[in-house]
Structures are given as structure tokens and as C-alpha cells.
Amino acid sequence: MPLARHELIRAYQRMKTIREFEERLHVEIANGQIAGFTHLYAGQEAVAVGVCENLSVEDRIVSTHRGHGHCIAKGCDVVGMMKEIFGRRDGLCHGKGGSMHIADTTIGMLGANGIVGAGAPIALGAALAAKMDDKGHVAVTFTGDGACNQGTTFEAMNMAVVLKAPLLFAFENNHYSEHTGDHYSVGAKDMASRAEGFGMLARKVDGCDFLASYDIVNDVLKHCRAGNGPAAIEFNTERFFGHFEGDPQRYRGPDEIGRLRSTRDCLKIFRDKVTKSGLLDGATLDQIDADVLALIERAVEEAQKAPPPTAADVLTNVYATY
Amino acid sequence: MAVMNMREAIASTIHAEMERDSNVLILGEDIVGGMGTAGGPEAIGGIWGLTGGLYAKFGPNRVIDTPISESCIIGAAAGAALSGKRAIAELMFADFVGVCLDQLYNQIAKFRYMFGGAKCPVTVRLTYGAGLNAAAQHSQAVYAMLTSIPGLKVVMPTTPADAKGLLTSAIRGDDPVMFFEHKTLYGDKGEVPDGDYLLPFGHARMVREGHDASIVTCGQMVGFAARAADNLAKEGIACDVIDLRTTSPMDEETILDSVEMSGRLIVVDESPPRCSLASDIAGLVANKGFAALRAPIEMVTPPHTPVPFARELEKAYLPSAAGIEAAVRKALAYR
Amino acid sequence: MSKLRAFTMPKWGIEMVEGTISEWNVKVGEPVVKGQVIAQIETDKIVNEVEIEYDTRFVRLIAEPGQAYAVGELLAVTSSDTVEDEEIDTFVRAFVPAGGASAAPAGPSGTPPPAAAPAAPAVAPAPAAAGRDSPAIPAGSLISPAARELALRLSVNVSVIQGHGRSGRITLQDVDQAAKPIRSVHGGGPVAIEPTGAALDAFYASPYAKRLAVTHSVDLATLTGTGPRGRISRQDVVTAAGISAVPARGSAYEILRMSPTRKAIARQLTLSKSTIPHFYLRVSANVDALLALRAELKRAVGSAPSVNDYFIRAVALALVAAPDVNVQVHGDQIHRFRDADISVAVAADKGLIAPVIRAAQTKSVQGISAELRAVIERARAGKLRADEIVGGSFTVSNLGMFGVDQFDAIINPPQGAILAIGAARLCPVERGGGLSVAQVANFSLSCDHRAIDGAVGAAFLKELTALIETPQRL
């Protein structure tokens, strides 16, 4: 289904925001500005945005440890996110979660998660809640080529089929599960067919092509929203950075990242496609680029100035009442 | 007031809460029973018989019979709770927390904290404890381990009235609650208040009163302690028997009030002795009630072993009323 | 390798725990044949000859005659071949008596005591002091250092203590408890233990708050809770009702805390009464002559020592004449004193104190009187030095000035006896087959039967009475 102009602009803006957010974090982390572990999503933008542009605020997503992209795509406040990653008191999670647990449940982003594979059961729950509401809402679990081998993912696939839950398994195959290649760790070599084996509708798509990804998600979600049960899409995508920031990436081939950034950059591919087909012009895209950079710059500035949490904040929000 | 057993108290509470709030859902294995069989749904209504009739009343979207997938039962409860629902999840045997511990320990317990205030109202009901020869993997007193996890609340009723009051509070509260039901107490009868009945957590119940010694315990051990106290009372030895009802939060004030009067503490705990409820309470009193103590704290617990199978072995494993009595006497004999 | 064998303390009968070699009948290096008597061993029941059961030679004798050794302990080493000293040393070091603890300390080569033997349970026994442990602590007992020290200090026999530490190790707490008299868990009639606060369950109040509210008729509806989560706490009820937090249990009483002195007296006398087998010998003495002598002195000089001073002098002389009463008991030792170091019981504010008149037999009645007066004043003022109250060998306690006719006193351990003196009263006495009156004082001698037999005590009292009734001897 063709996207309207404003939808294309929004999609590009979202993808570009993710890209620049991650690129900037890479720099800030190298400067020692950020505490803890961070896992950058740059390169996979088309998947997050391709999925989330098909969702409303009442549809819910569960993310992975590599969650900034899903968070931005779902519509979370970028400045709030930056503050959270910088550990500030008025960050999205008040400095209590950080990069790996970044969330905003009020808009259906049920959290990045530090436990690989933990997301699928939780997303299943969100799907069951949607089923109770009976309004055609869905839930999405983003699962990598690492998490797809976790028992919890298999359990969730089976149970989603058994319960006909409106759950989309978005398998993001970026070909690396930490330091191990998917050709080694995914025994069946094919996540989509494994999902199909569990009894659900399964598709594959080039995850670096936003337009193709958007279309296939749109199609598949019709199936889910209509009460036909879960579905799976395997997205073939790439990550440009390491598993975590600080990863020496010795598992890469010679000049692999250079090659990926030139041939498998979803932003470039999108720009090519929309300009060649006249859907959008380069100047519009350039303006979006500039605006996004300004946003990220502002986000970092505000994050650096924002006050840190106090010792008393350790004790808050353990329970509603105790 | 109606007289019913704990099973009935729990079942009726679930019915009442699901009726009262359409956001409440319940998931578990065989909670309906018979799904996908010739016999059809409601073949069992839960293996402990507590969830019969819910499916017919509330339908498959709210009464969810699951395949055997504990991680998904608990994880789905978590996801539904994060999505605005109130989830009741059933673990057929408390020992199965081993299978799904991540969803409890790293997920549910920590969502509110990590996400800066997100609500996750989940009540996990677990059937626990030794006494029916179910052996090592189906008899454990798992509450001790879970009490130590910040973010979870841990509750174990000993009477039908307490079961109703505590379960109602658990379901209506916004915090994750681990609701422990002892296998051997399901059949115990008692008076249960009608209508809305909520009991706060961290509010212990006095089972017996006396100033000579303080016996602090929970769950199945409460009955044993009461028997021991009754026996001692025949000889003029009067003990407090305190039923904690909840171990997280725990009624520290009542424990200390009691020890300040008696000076002698006997903690009885069904969980294994290391890093247990008994050692937790002993530590609390040694720290905050030291001046009141007139004898070393006695801890009556099983040995550091798994739960054995044979009848004689399980009997030897579990603390007994006689063992509790002996501990009281030992504390009184200290000079 | 030569065949070294251990010769250990045999077990004769199920009750035997230790024996003493009274005599070796072999020499080192000497060959012995099967059936030969090689030693005399004494237990608390018998003395027996020990025969060797095989042909061998005694290559090292370890046990010393006169010392006690536990059953199974290594007494000597035998061998059929010649052996080097080093081999014997190794054998001795590695020896494990049946029962698991390591070997006895140093053989003649002077090697230091070994650490845990290989076959023994996981915990190493406490390091043995150089030389033998006291009989109260068998070598190789599993016991903590602090517990060992306490046991030696209090002469506690640890072989009968159940250790509650790991692997049955005896802890300081175990020794502490063993040194104290058994506390019986009080019996009594049945008591009611039903919870009293149940009627107030509708209120959000702690169990103790409810109890107090019931007992003191406090209306919980009028209270605001300051306990956790806004619960009404015990303190809220206490404050509201203006009552003591400690609930009244029956009759009203004032609680008086025991002073350290009081506690010490309590401890000491409880120990005495429950561990010392007391028996009592009672005599009366005619004090007419004594009183007359004293009255005469008073007329002559203006003042005289008190009657009690004369008694103390008499006691001193009687103790020297009957020294088996002038003893202290320490475990299985009796310390018999040459001097009459008499503790005189004095009532002071804080309780009973007993300053000691040392070598009272060397002091005149006047001397005793003066010393006692000075020391009593210091005692009453709380100014006694520690050395003035320790070490007495015998106590005299006189309650005559309070009108007490007769009483039996409790022995002050480690002393072996105490004399209780009552008031002198005019009593009917037999004189020359007829009835007369005289001033008579009653004496009761409490004796520790472990050290003092009836006849011994009686002899002392006989001498004492004789001295009192012939006061010119004083």
C-alpha cells in the first residue's frame, strides 16, 4: 500500500533520528560520558520504523537490549531518552533503568530488556491483553538471531499459536548474536521457517529496505488484527556497530563495516528509492537531516545540563506501597 | 460469616474479583482442564480444584489454560499487567519457579523500578510445602528465596479467612505478589467474612498469647507451633505464637514487641536453614532486640537437605510440634 | 619397613573412660614374650596387671606413671625389629586413637604436638598446651580456645559436655552453660493462652496494641496510628492510656534491679548450694565463763572485745588443731591451709561482704578485735581492697546480734566449711544431775562432704566448744 508524502517524511525522519542518536552516543560513550553497557542499533532502522509505522499507540512492543531504535520508532521522547542514558533524574525512567531498560509503557513501549529472550513471553502477555480488549490491537516482540534460540522464544511461539494471540514475532537477523554468526547458532539456518513449523504465518524480507519492510508488516498485521493468531517476519538486516560499545569486533570480515555502510545502509537505500521514483526530493531529505542533527544536539546539551538523581531516589518505586 | 475450607475461600475470591473487575485475567496449566480433548473443557478446574467454573463464566480470553510453559505463563502475566490488566498466574507447584525464575526475578520484580514507575499488578499463586510425600521437586518452601527479592511481595495465608483477605488485597494491589498456598492447608475449615474483605500485608496474627517465649512462624508451621504452645500451657508455660501471614513486607514490629516481653525467641521455618526466613528473623532480632534477649535464639528448621520421599523421612525432615516444644524448653532452660 | 605397633590404654568395662599407669614393668629395648606382665594400670575401680599379647620389644615408653590417659590413647610403641628414633617419632605423630582425635603430645624426642591426624573428622582439635592438659580436658577434645580457657578456669569437666559447634565442637556457650547450675523449666498449673485482642480485629492495630487496649480498656477508635503504614502501635495505646508498657501480671510489685554485688552473691551461693554436698553439725556451748571473763576485762580496762571476737579467736585455734576443716576444695584437690585465714561475714549496704583476718591464730583477741573493727568500717564504706576479701579458708557468720537463735549458713566456695553462730540466751542446762540456767550459744558447722567427713567436723566442734568454755585458753 503506497505511503502518503507525509508518511514517507515521518518514516525518514524517524529512521534518521535513530541513526543520529546512535552515532552521537557512540561518540559520547567514547568520551566516557555514559555509564554502563550500551548496545547501538545503527543499521537496523528500517526494521524498527517499518514495524512501528504500522502500529498505533495502543499496540504494544517489547524490545531487546538493543532498544533505542524501537523506543524512538514507537514515539518515545528523544530528549527524555538521552537524559535516561545519561542517567539523569528526569530521564525517561528517572535514571533508574538506563540504556538496557529504557521504556515508556504509557505509549506502548514495554521496555528494552537485559535478558536475551525475555521479551517474547512479555509481548505474548500484551497480545493477550489486546485479545481481551478485542479492538484489533496487536503486540510485537522484537527478537534477534540470538534470542530466537532461547527456550522462552519457542514457548512463546507455541503458546501464541495455541491461544491465537495477535502477536507479531519480528525476527531481526543482523547476523551476529554477540560474537557468534547466525549461520552457526541458528541450526535450521532459517528463522521464518522455524516459526512456520510452529504453526504460524511466516515471511521474510530485506530489513534494509524500509518500503519493502513496511509493506510486508502491513500485510501480516492484517492477518493478526483479524484474529487469525500470531505471525513471524524474518528481517535481513545489519548492525554497523559492535554488540556493545567497546566490542573489538574481531568477528568482522575485512572492511565489512565499510562495505555494509555503503551497500546496506537503509537510509541511503530509502533516499535512492524515493528520489528516483520522485516521491520525495533530496532537498526535503537534507532538511530532515539538518533538523534531526539539531534535535540530537539539543538532546545531548540538555542531558548534560540535567541534574543527576539523589541518594533518596534509590528507594523510590520499588513498590507502589510497602 | 460462612464456614468454608481454604480451597473454597480462594476459589470464591478469584470468582469475586474477576466479576468485580473485567480487567482481571487468570492463566495457568490445567486451570480449566480438558482443552483439546474428547472430554472437553472443565475436565478438572485446576489440579488443586481452585479454578473450576471460571471458564464458563468469563470465557477463554480471561481464563487462559496454557501449555506447559512456565516462563510464558509468568511472562504473559507480566506483559498483560504492563498493558493495563490485572493478571493472576498459577504455578502448579512452587518448585517450578526454577523454570521461570527470570520472569519473576529479573522482569516482574524490577519493572516498576527500572521503568521509573510502571505498574505491574501480577498475583502469582503457588502451591508449596512438604507433608504429602511429593518428594524433593514438588515440596519446597520457596517463599524464603523470593522474600529476598526486592520488588516482590510474599504472602502465605494459614486460614480460609486470611486466604480471602490476603488474596483480595493481592489482586487489587498494584504490586507483584507471590501468593503461597500450602498443600496441606487447603482442606482446613474456618469462618470467612462475607463481602469485601481485605487484609493488609505486614500485619501478623496472634494465634496464642503468653509472656514466656515468642514463637514466630508462618504457613503450615503455625498449626504445629500452636499445638506445641497448647501442650506447654498445660504446664504453666505461656507462649506467644505469631503467624506472620506475609514475609515481604514483614511485621517486624510485632516480632520485636513480643521478644521485648518474653526475651526468648523461637523461629520456626519450613524452608532449609541457610539464608532462610529463620536466619533473617534471627538476624533482625539479634540486631534490634538484643537487649531484650535472655537466651540464644532457637531456630527450628529442616536440615540442609532436599525433601526426602519416604513417610518416615519426610516426618523426620519437617519441624514437628515436639521439636518446637523442645526448643521452647531449651530457651527457658538457658541461664 | 619395621612393624611398629601401638600399645594403648585398654578399655575394661563399658564405663571406663580413663586409666592411670601406676607402674611400668618393662624397660625400653627389653624384649618381652607373650603373656608377660608389662604394666600396672589403675582405674577408679581397680588396679590390674596388663599382659602383652605378642612377642615384641618396647621401643618407646610414652605414658608417665601417675598420669591419667583416656581409653585408646597411645601409651607405648613396640616393634619386633630394630627401628630408628625418627621412625618412632613419625609413628607417634601419625597415631590416631580409635575415636579420631590426634595423638598425645610430645614423645621423648620433644617434638611439638601434632595437628589433626589424617583419618580424623574435618575439624582440627584446638592446639594443646605444651605438656598435659588438665584431666578436665582430655587431649584432642574438639573445643574452641575461649571455651578451653573458661573450662580450665572454672574447673569444668568437658568430657561430659555435648558440643554444639560444627562436628560437635564444644563452644564457649557450651562451657558457660555447663558451669552453671541446671535451671528447671518451671512447672505449674495450666495457663490460658487464647489471644485477647481478637475482638478488636476490625481496627488496624498491632496485636500488642490490641492486647493492651483490652487490658486497659482503651478505645482504639479514638487513636491515630503511628506505626508502620499508619497502624496503631503498642506505643500509641501506651501513650493514650498513660500506662506502663510492661503489662501488669497479677499483683503489683516494684522491680528492683540486682546490683553487681547482689548478682555476684546470687551466682556464688546458687553455685554453692547446688554443687556442694552440704551437711550440718550443730553444738551448743556454755558461754557463762566467756561472758564473765569479758565483763571482768571491761571493768578493768574500760572496754573489751566483742563476744564474736572471742569466738573468732576460738575458731582460729580450733582450725589449727583440726586443720582438715581449714580447707578449700578445688576440683579433685583439697587445699589444706596452715593458717586460719578467717572470712568474717559482715552485713553492708550492698549485701554480704566477708573481709579476711589472715593467720588469725597468731593474733590475740584484742588484735582481732581492732583489725576487725577497722576492716568492718572500711567494708561498710565500700572501701575494701580486693586483697582483703579473697583467699579466706573458713568463714564465720554471726547473726546473734539480730536475735537469731540458730541457723545454717551456706558455704562460700572454694572454702570447705562455714560456722554459723546464734545469739547467746539464758537456757536451762543440766548441772550435776539437776536443772540450772546458763548462757548458751548455738553453733552450726556447714561442711562440704566432698572434703570433710562427719567425724572431722565433729572433732573441730569439740575443740571449739572446749576453747569457748575455757576462755582463759583464748
Tab-separated table of C-alpha atoms in Angstrom, chain C residues 173-350:
chain	number	residue	atom	x	y	z
C	173	GLN	CA	28.490	-21.123	75.299
C	174	ASP	CA	28.505	-24.866	75.999
C	175	VAL	CA	31.102	-24.458	78.756
C	176	ASP	CA	29.331	-21.415	80.156
C	177	GLN	CA	26.109	-23.353	80.474
C	178	ALA	CA	27.775	-26.455	81.885
C	179	ALA	CA	29.378	-24.375	84.626
C	180	LYS	CA	26.022	-23.099	85.800
C	181	PRO	CA	23.501	-24.957	87.885
C	182	ILE	CA	20.668	-26.547	85.964
C	183	ARG	CA	17.685	-24.294	85.657
C	184	SER	CA	14.495	-26.255	85.838
C	185	VAL	CA	11.872	-25.125	83.384
C	186	HIS	CA	9.206	-24.116	85.834
C	187	GLY	CA	6.271	-26.379	86.184
C	188	GLY	CA	2.954	-25.103	87.264
C	189	GLY	CA	-0.718	-25.331	86.675
C	190	PRO	CA	-2.238	-24.859	83.214
C	191	VAL	CA	-2.490	-21.318	81.878
C	192	ALA	CA	-4.772	-19.767	79.309
C	193	ILE	CA	-3.118	-18.632	76.085
C	194	GLU	CA	-6.022	-17.655	73.846
C	195	PRO	CA	-5.359	-14.313	72.137
C	196	THR	CA	-7.150	-11.485	73.918
C	197	GLY	CA	-7.230	-8.921	71.161
C	198	ALA	CA	-9.304	-10.865	68.666
C	199	ALA	CA	-12.389	-8.796	69.359
C	200	LEU	CA	-10.568	-5.737	68.081
C	201	ASP	CA	-9.555	-7.223	64.732
C	202	ALA	CA	-11.629	-4.659	62.891
C	203	PHE	CA	-9.163	-1.993	63.951
C	204	TYR	CA	-5.896	-1.635	62.104
C	205	ALA	CA	-3.767	-2.112	65.180
C	206	SER	CA	-0.807	-4.307	66.031
C	207	PRO	CA	-1.524	-7.445	68.070
C	208	TYR	CA	0.169	-5.921	71.109
C	209	ALA	CA	-1.777	-2.690	70.783
C	210	LYS	CA	-4.991	-4.696	70.779
C	211	ARG	CA	-3.916	-6.681	73.814
C	212	LEU	CA	-3.141	-3.548	75.805
C	213	ALA	CA	-6.368	-1.930	74.662
C	214	VAL	CA	-8.327	-4.860	76.027
C	215	THR	CA	-6.402	-4.989	79.292
C	216	HIS	CA	-6.636	-1.269	79.903
C	217	SER	CA	-10.000	-0.599	78.266
C	218	VAL	CA	-8.664	1.822	75.686
C	219	ASP	CA	-10.994	2.687	72.812
C	220	LEU	CA	-8.983	2.185	69.650
C	221	ALA	CA	-11.429	4.277	67.668
C	222	THR	CA	-10.046	7.357	69.384
C	223	LEU	CA	-6.458	6.702	68.364
C	224	THR	CA	-4.384	7.665	65.344
C	225	GLY	CA	-1.855	5.072	64.388
C	226	THR	CA	1.819	5.986	64.234
C	227	GLY	CA	3.080	2.511	63.474
C	228	PRO	CA	4.116	1.217	60.048
C	229	ARG	CA	1.563	2.046	57.353
C	230	GLY	CA	-0.404	4.062	59.867
C	231	ARG	CA	-1.164	1.081	62.059
C	232	ILE	CA	-1.993	1.699	65.712
C	233	SER	CA	1.063	0.529	67.626
C	234	ARG	CA	1.638	-0.537	71.197
C	235	GLN	CA	3.165	2.855	71.900
C	236	ASP	CA	0.033	4.655	70.712
C	237	VAL	CA	-2.063	2.772	73.265
C	238	VAL	CA	0.531	3.207	75.984
C	239	THR	CA	0.639	6.950	75.405
C	240	ALA	CA	-3.128	7.266	75.197
C	241	ALA	CA	-3.762	5.394	78.402
C	242	GLY	CA	-0.752	6.719	80.296
C	243	ILE	CA	0.248	3.222	81.352
C	244	SER	CA	3.497	1.383	81.740
C	245	ALA	CA	4.314	-0.582	78.642
C	246	VAL	CA	5.020	-3.657	80.728
C	247	PRO	CA	1.645	-5.316	81.329
C	248	ALA	CA	0.647	-5.944	84.928
C	249	ARG	CA	0.701	-9.637	85.663
C	250	GLY	CA	-1.438	-10.193	88.745
C	251	SER	CA	-0.162	-8.474	91.932
C	252	ALA	CA	1.583	-5.111	91.781
C	253	TYR	CA	5.278	-5.122	92.546
C	254	GLU	CA	8.247	-2.900	92.210
C	255	ILE	CA	11.084	-4.122	90.115
C	256	LEU	CA	14.458	-3.729	91.725
C	257	ARG	CA	17.456	-4.368	89.555
C	258	MET	CA	20.093	-6.525	91.169
C	259	SER	CA	23.344	-4.691	91.820
C	260	PRO	CA	26.538	-6.329	90.612
C	261	THR	CA	27.287	-7.326	94.211
C	262	ARG	CA	23.854	-8.842	94.620
C	263	LYS	CA	24.238	-10.702	91.339
C	264	ALA	CA	27.618	-11.972	92.383
C	265	ILE	CA	26.211	-13.197	95.702
C	266	ALA	CA	23.328	-14.821	93.867
C	267	ARG	CA	25.643	-16.562	91.462
C	268	GLN	CA	28.100	-17.677	94.075
C	269	LEU	CA	25.610	-19.038	96.557
C	270	THR	CA	23.479	-20.706	93.912
C	271	LEU	CA	26.604	-22.467	92.688
C	272	SER	CA	27.457	-23.380	96.265
C	273	LYS	CA	24.062	-24.778	97.176
C	274	SER	CA	23.662	-26.776	94.025
C	275	THR	CA	27.120	-28.234	93.614
C	276	ILE	CA	28.420	-28.659	97.178
C	277	PRO	CA	27.040	-31.571	99.208
C	278	HIS	CA	26.326	-29.677	102.427
C	279	PHE	CA	25.820	-31.352	105.779
C	280	TYR	CA	25.366	-29.694	109.130
C	281	LEU	CA	26.777	-30.341	112.603
C	282	ARG	CA	25.239	-28.482	115.492
C	283	VAL	CA	26.539	-27.899	119.009
C	284	SER	CA	25.779	-25.558	121.848
C	285	ALA	CA	28.433	-24.018	124.084
C	286	ASN	CA	28.087	-22.651	127.580
C	287	VAL	CA	29.391	-19.095	127.379
C	288	ASP	CA	28.993	-18.142	131.029
C	289	ALA	CA	32.739	-18.270	131.608
C	290	LEU	CA	33.464	-16.325	128.454
C	291	LEU	CA	30.976	-13.614	129.297
C	292	ALA	CA	32.358	-13.358	132.825
C	293	LEU	CA	35.921	-13.038	131.553
C	294	ARG	CA	34.879	-10.385	129.128
C	295	ALA	CA	32.935	-8.458	131.785
C	296	GLU	CA	35.960	-8.513	134.051
C	297	LEU	CA	38.203	-7.162	131.321
C	298	LYS	CA	35.734	-4.422	130.646
C	299	ARG	CA	35.646	-3.454	134.300
C	300	ALA	CA	39.408	-3.474	134.452
C	301	VAL	CA	40.315	-1.726	131.213
C	302	GLY	CA	37.162	0.151	130.294
C	303	SER	CA	36.439	-1.724	127.084
C	304	ALA	CA	36.590	-5.262	125.822
C	305	PRO	CA	36.486	-7.100	122.548
C	306	SER	CA	33.060	-8.272	121.448
C	307	VAL	CA	31.894	-11.788	122.154
C	308	ASN	CA	32.258	-12.501	118.445
C	309	ASP	CA	35.940	-11.521	118.566
C	310	TYR	CA	36.468	-14.176	121.204
C	311	PHE	CA	34.605	-16.650	119.040
C	312	ILE	CA	36.839	-15.860	116.105
C	313	ARG	CA	39.941	-16.433	118.177
C	314	ALA	CA	38.477	-19.728	119.358
C	315	VAL	CA	37.720	-20.725	115.783
C	316	ALA	CA	41.270	-19.854	114.735
C	317	LEU	CA	42.793	-22.066	117.401
C	318	ALA	CA	40.329	-24.853	116.683
C	319	LEU	CA	41.184	-24.713	112.993
C	320	VAL	CA	44.855	-25.090	113.728
C	321	ALA	CA	44.056	-28.047	115.946
C	322	ALA	CA	41.718	-29.578	113.372
C	323	PRO	CA	43.226	-28.487	110.080
C	324	ASP	CA	41.127	-30.867	107.979
C	325	VAL	CA	38.318	-28.357	108.364
C	326	ASN	CA	40.542	-25.470	107.356
C	327	VAL	CA	40.421	-26.362	103.669
C	328	GLN	CA	39.472	-25.185	100.228
C	329	VAL	CA	38.111	-27.598	97.624
C	330	HIS	CA	39.323	-27.251	94.038
C	331	GLY	CA	38.011	-29.909	91.683
C	332	ASP	CA	39.548	-33.088	92.945
C	333	GLN	CA	42.134	-31.295	95.066
C	334	ILE	CA	41.859	-30.286	98.700
C	335	HIS	CA	43.978	-27.332	99.738
C	336	ARG	CA	44.630	-27.625	103.430
C	337	PHE	CA	45.732	-24.351	104.968
C	338	ARG	CA	48.326	-23.895	107.653
C	339	ASP	CA	46.967	-20.539	108.783
C	340	ALA	CA	43.454	-19.763	109.925
C	341	ASP	CA	42.527	-17.163	107.309
C	342	ILE	CA	39.066	-16.439	108.602
C	343	SER	CA	36.478	-14.631	106.489
C	344	VAL	CA	34.149	-12.740	108.771
C	345	ALA	CA	30.681	-12.212	107.336
C	346	VAL	CA	29.647	-8.594	107.607
C	347	ALA	CA	26.313	-7.083	106.631
C	348	ALA	CA	26.956	-3.999	104.489
C	349	ASP	CA	24.530	-1.861	102.486
C	350	LYS	CA	25.145	-3.640	99.274
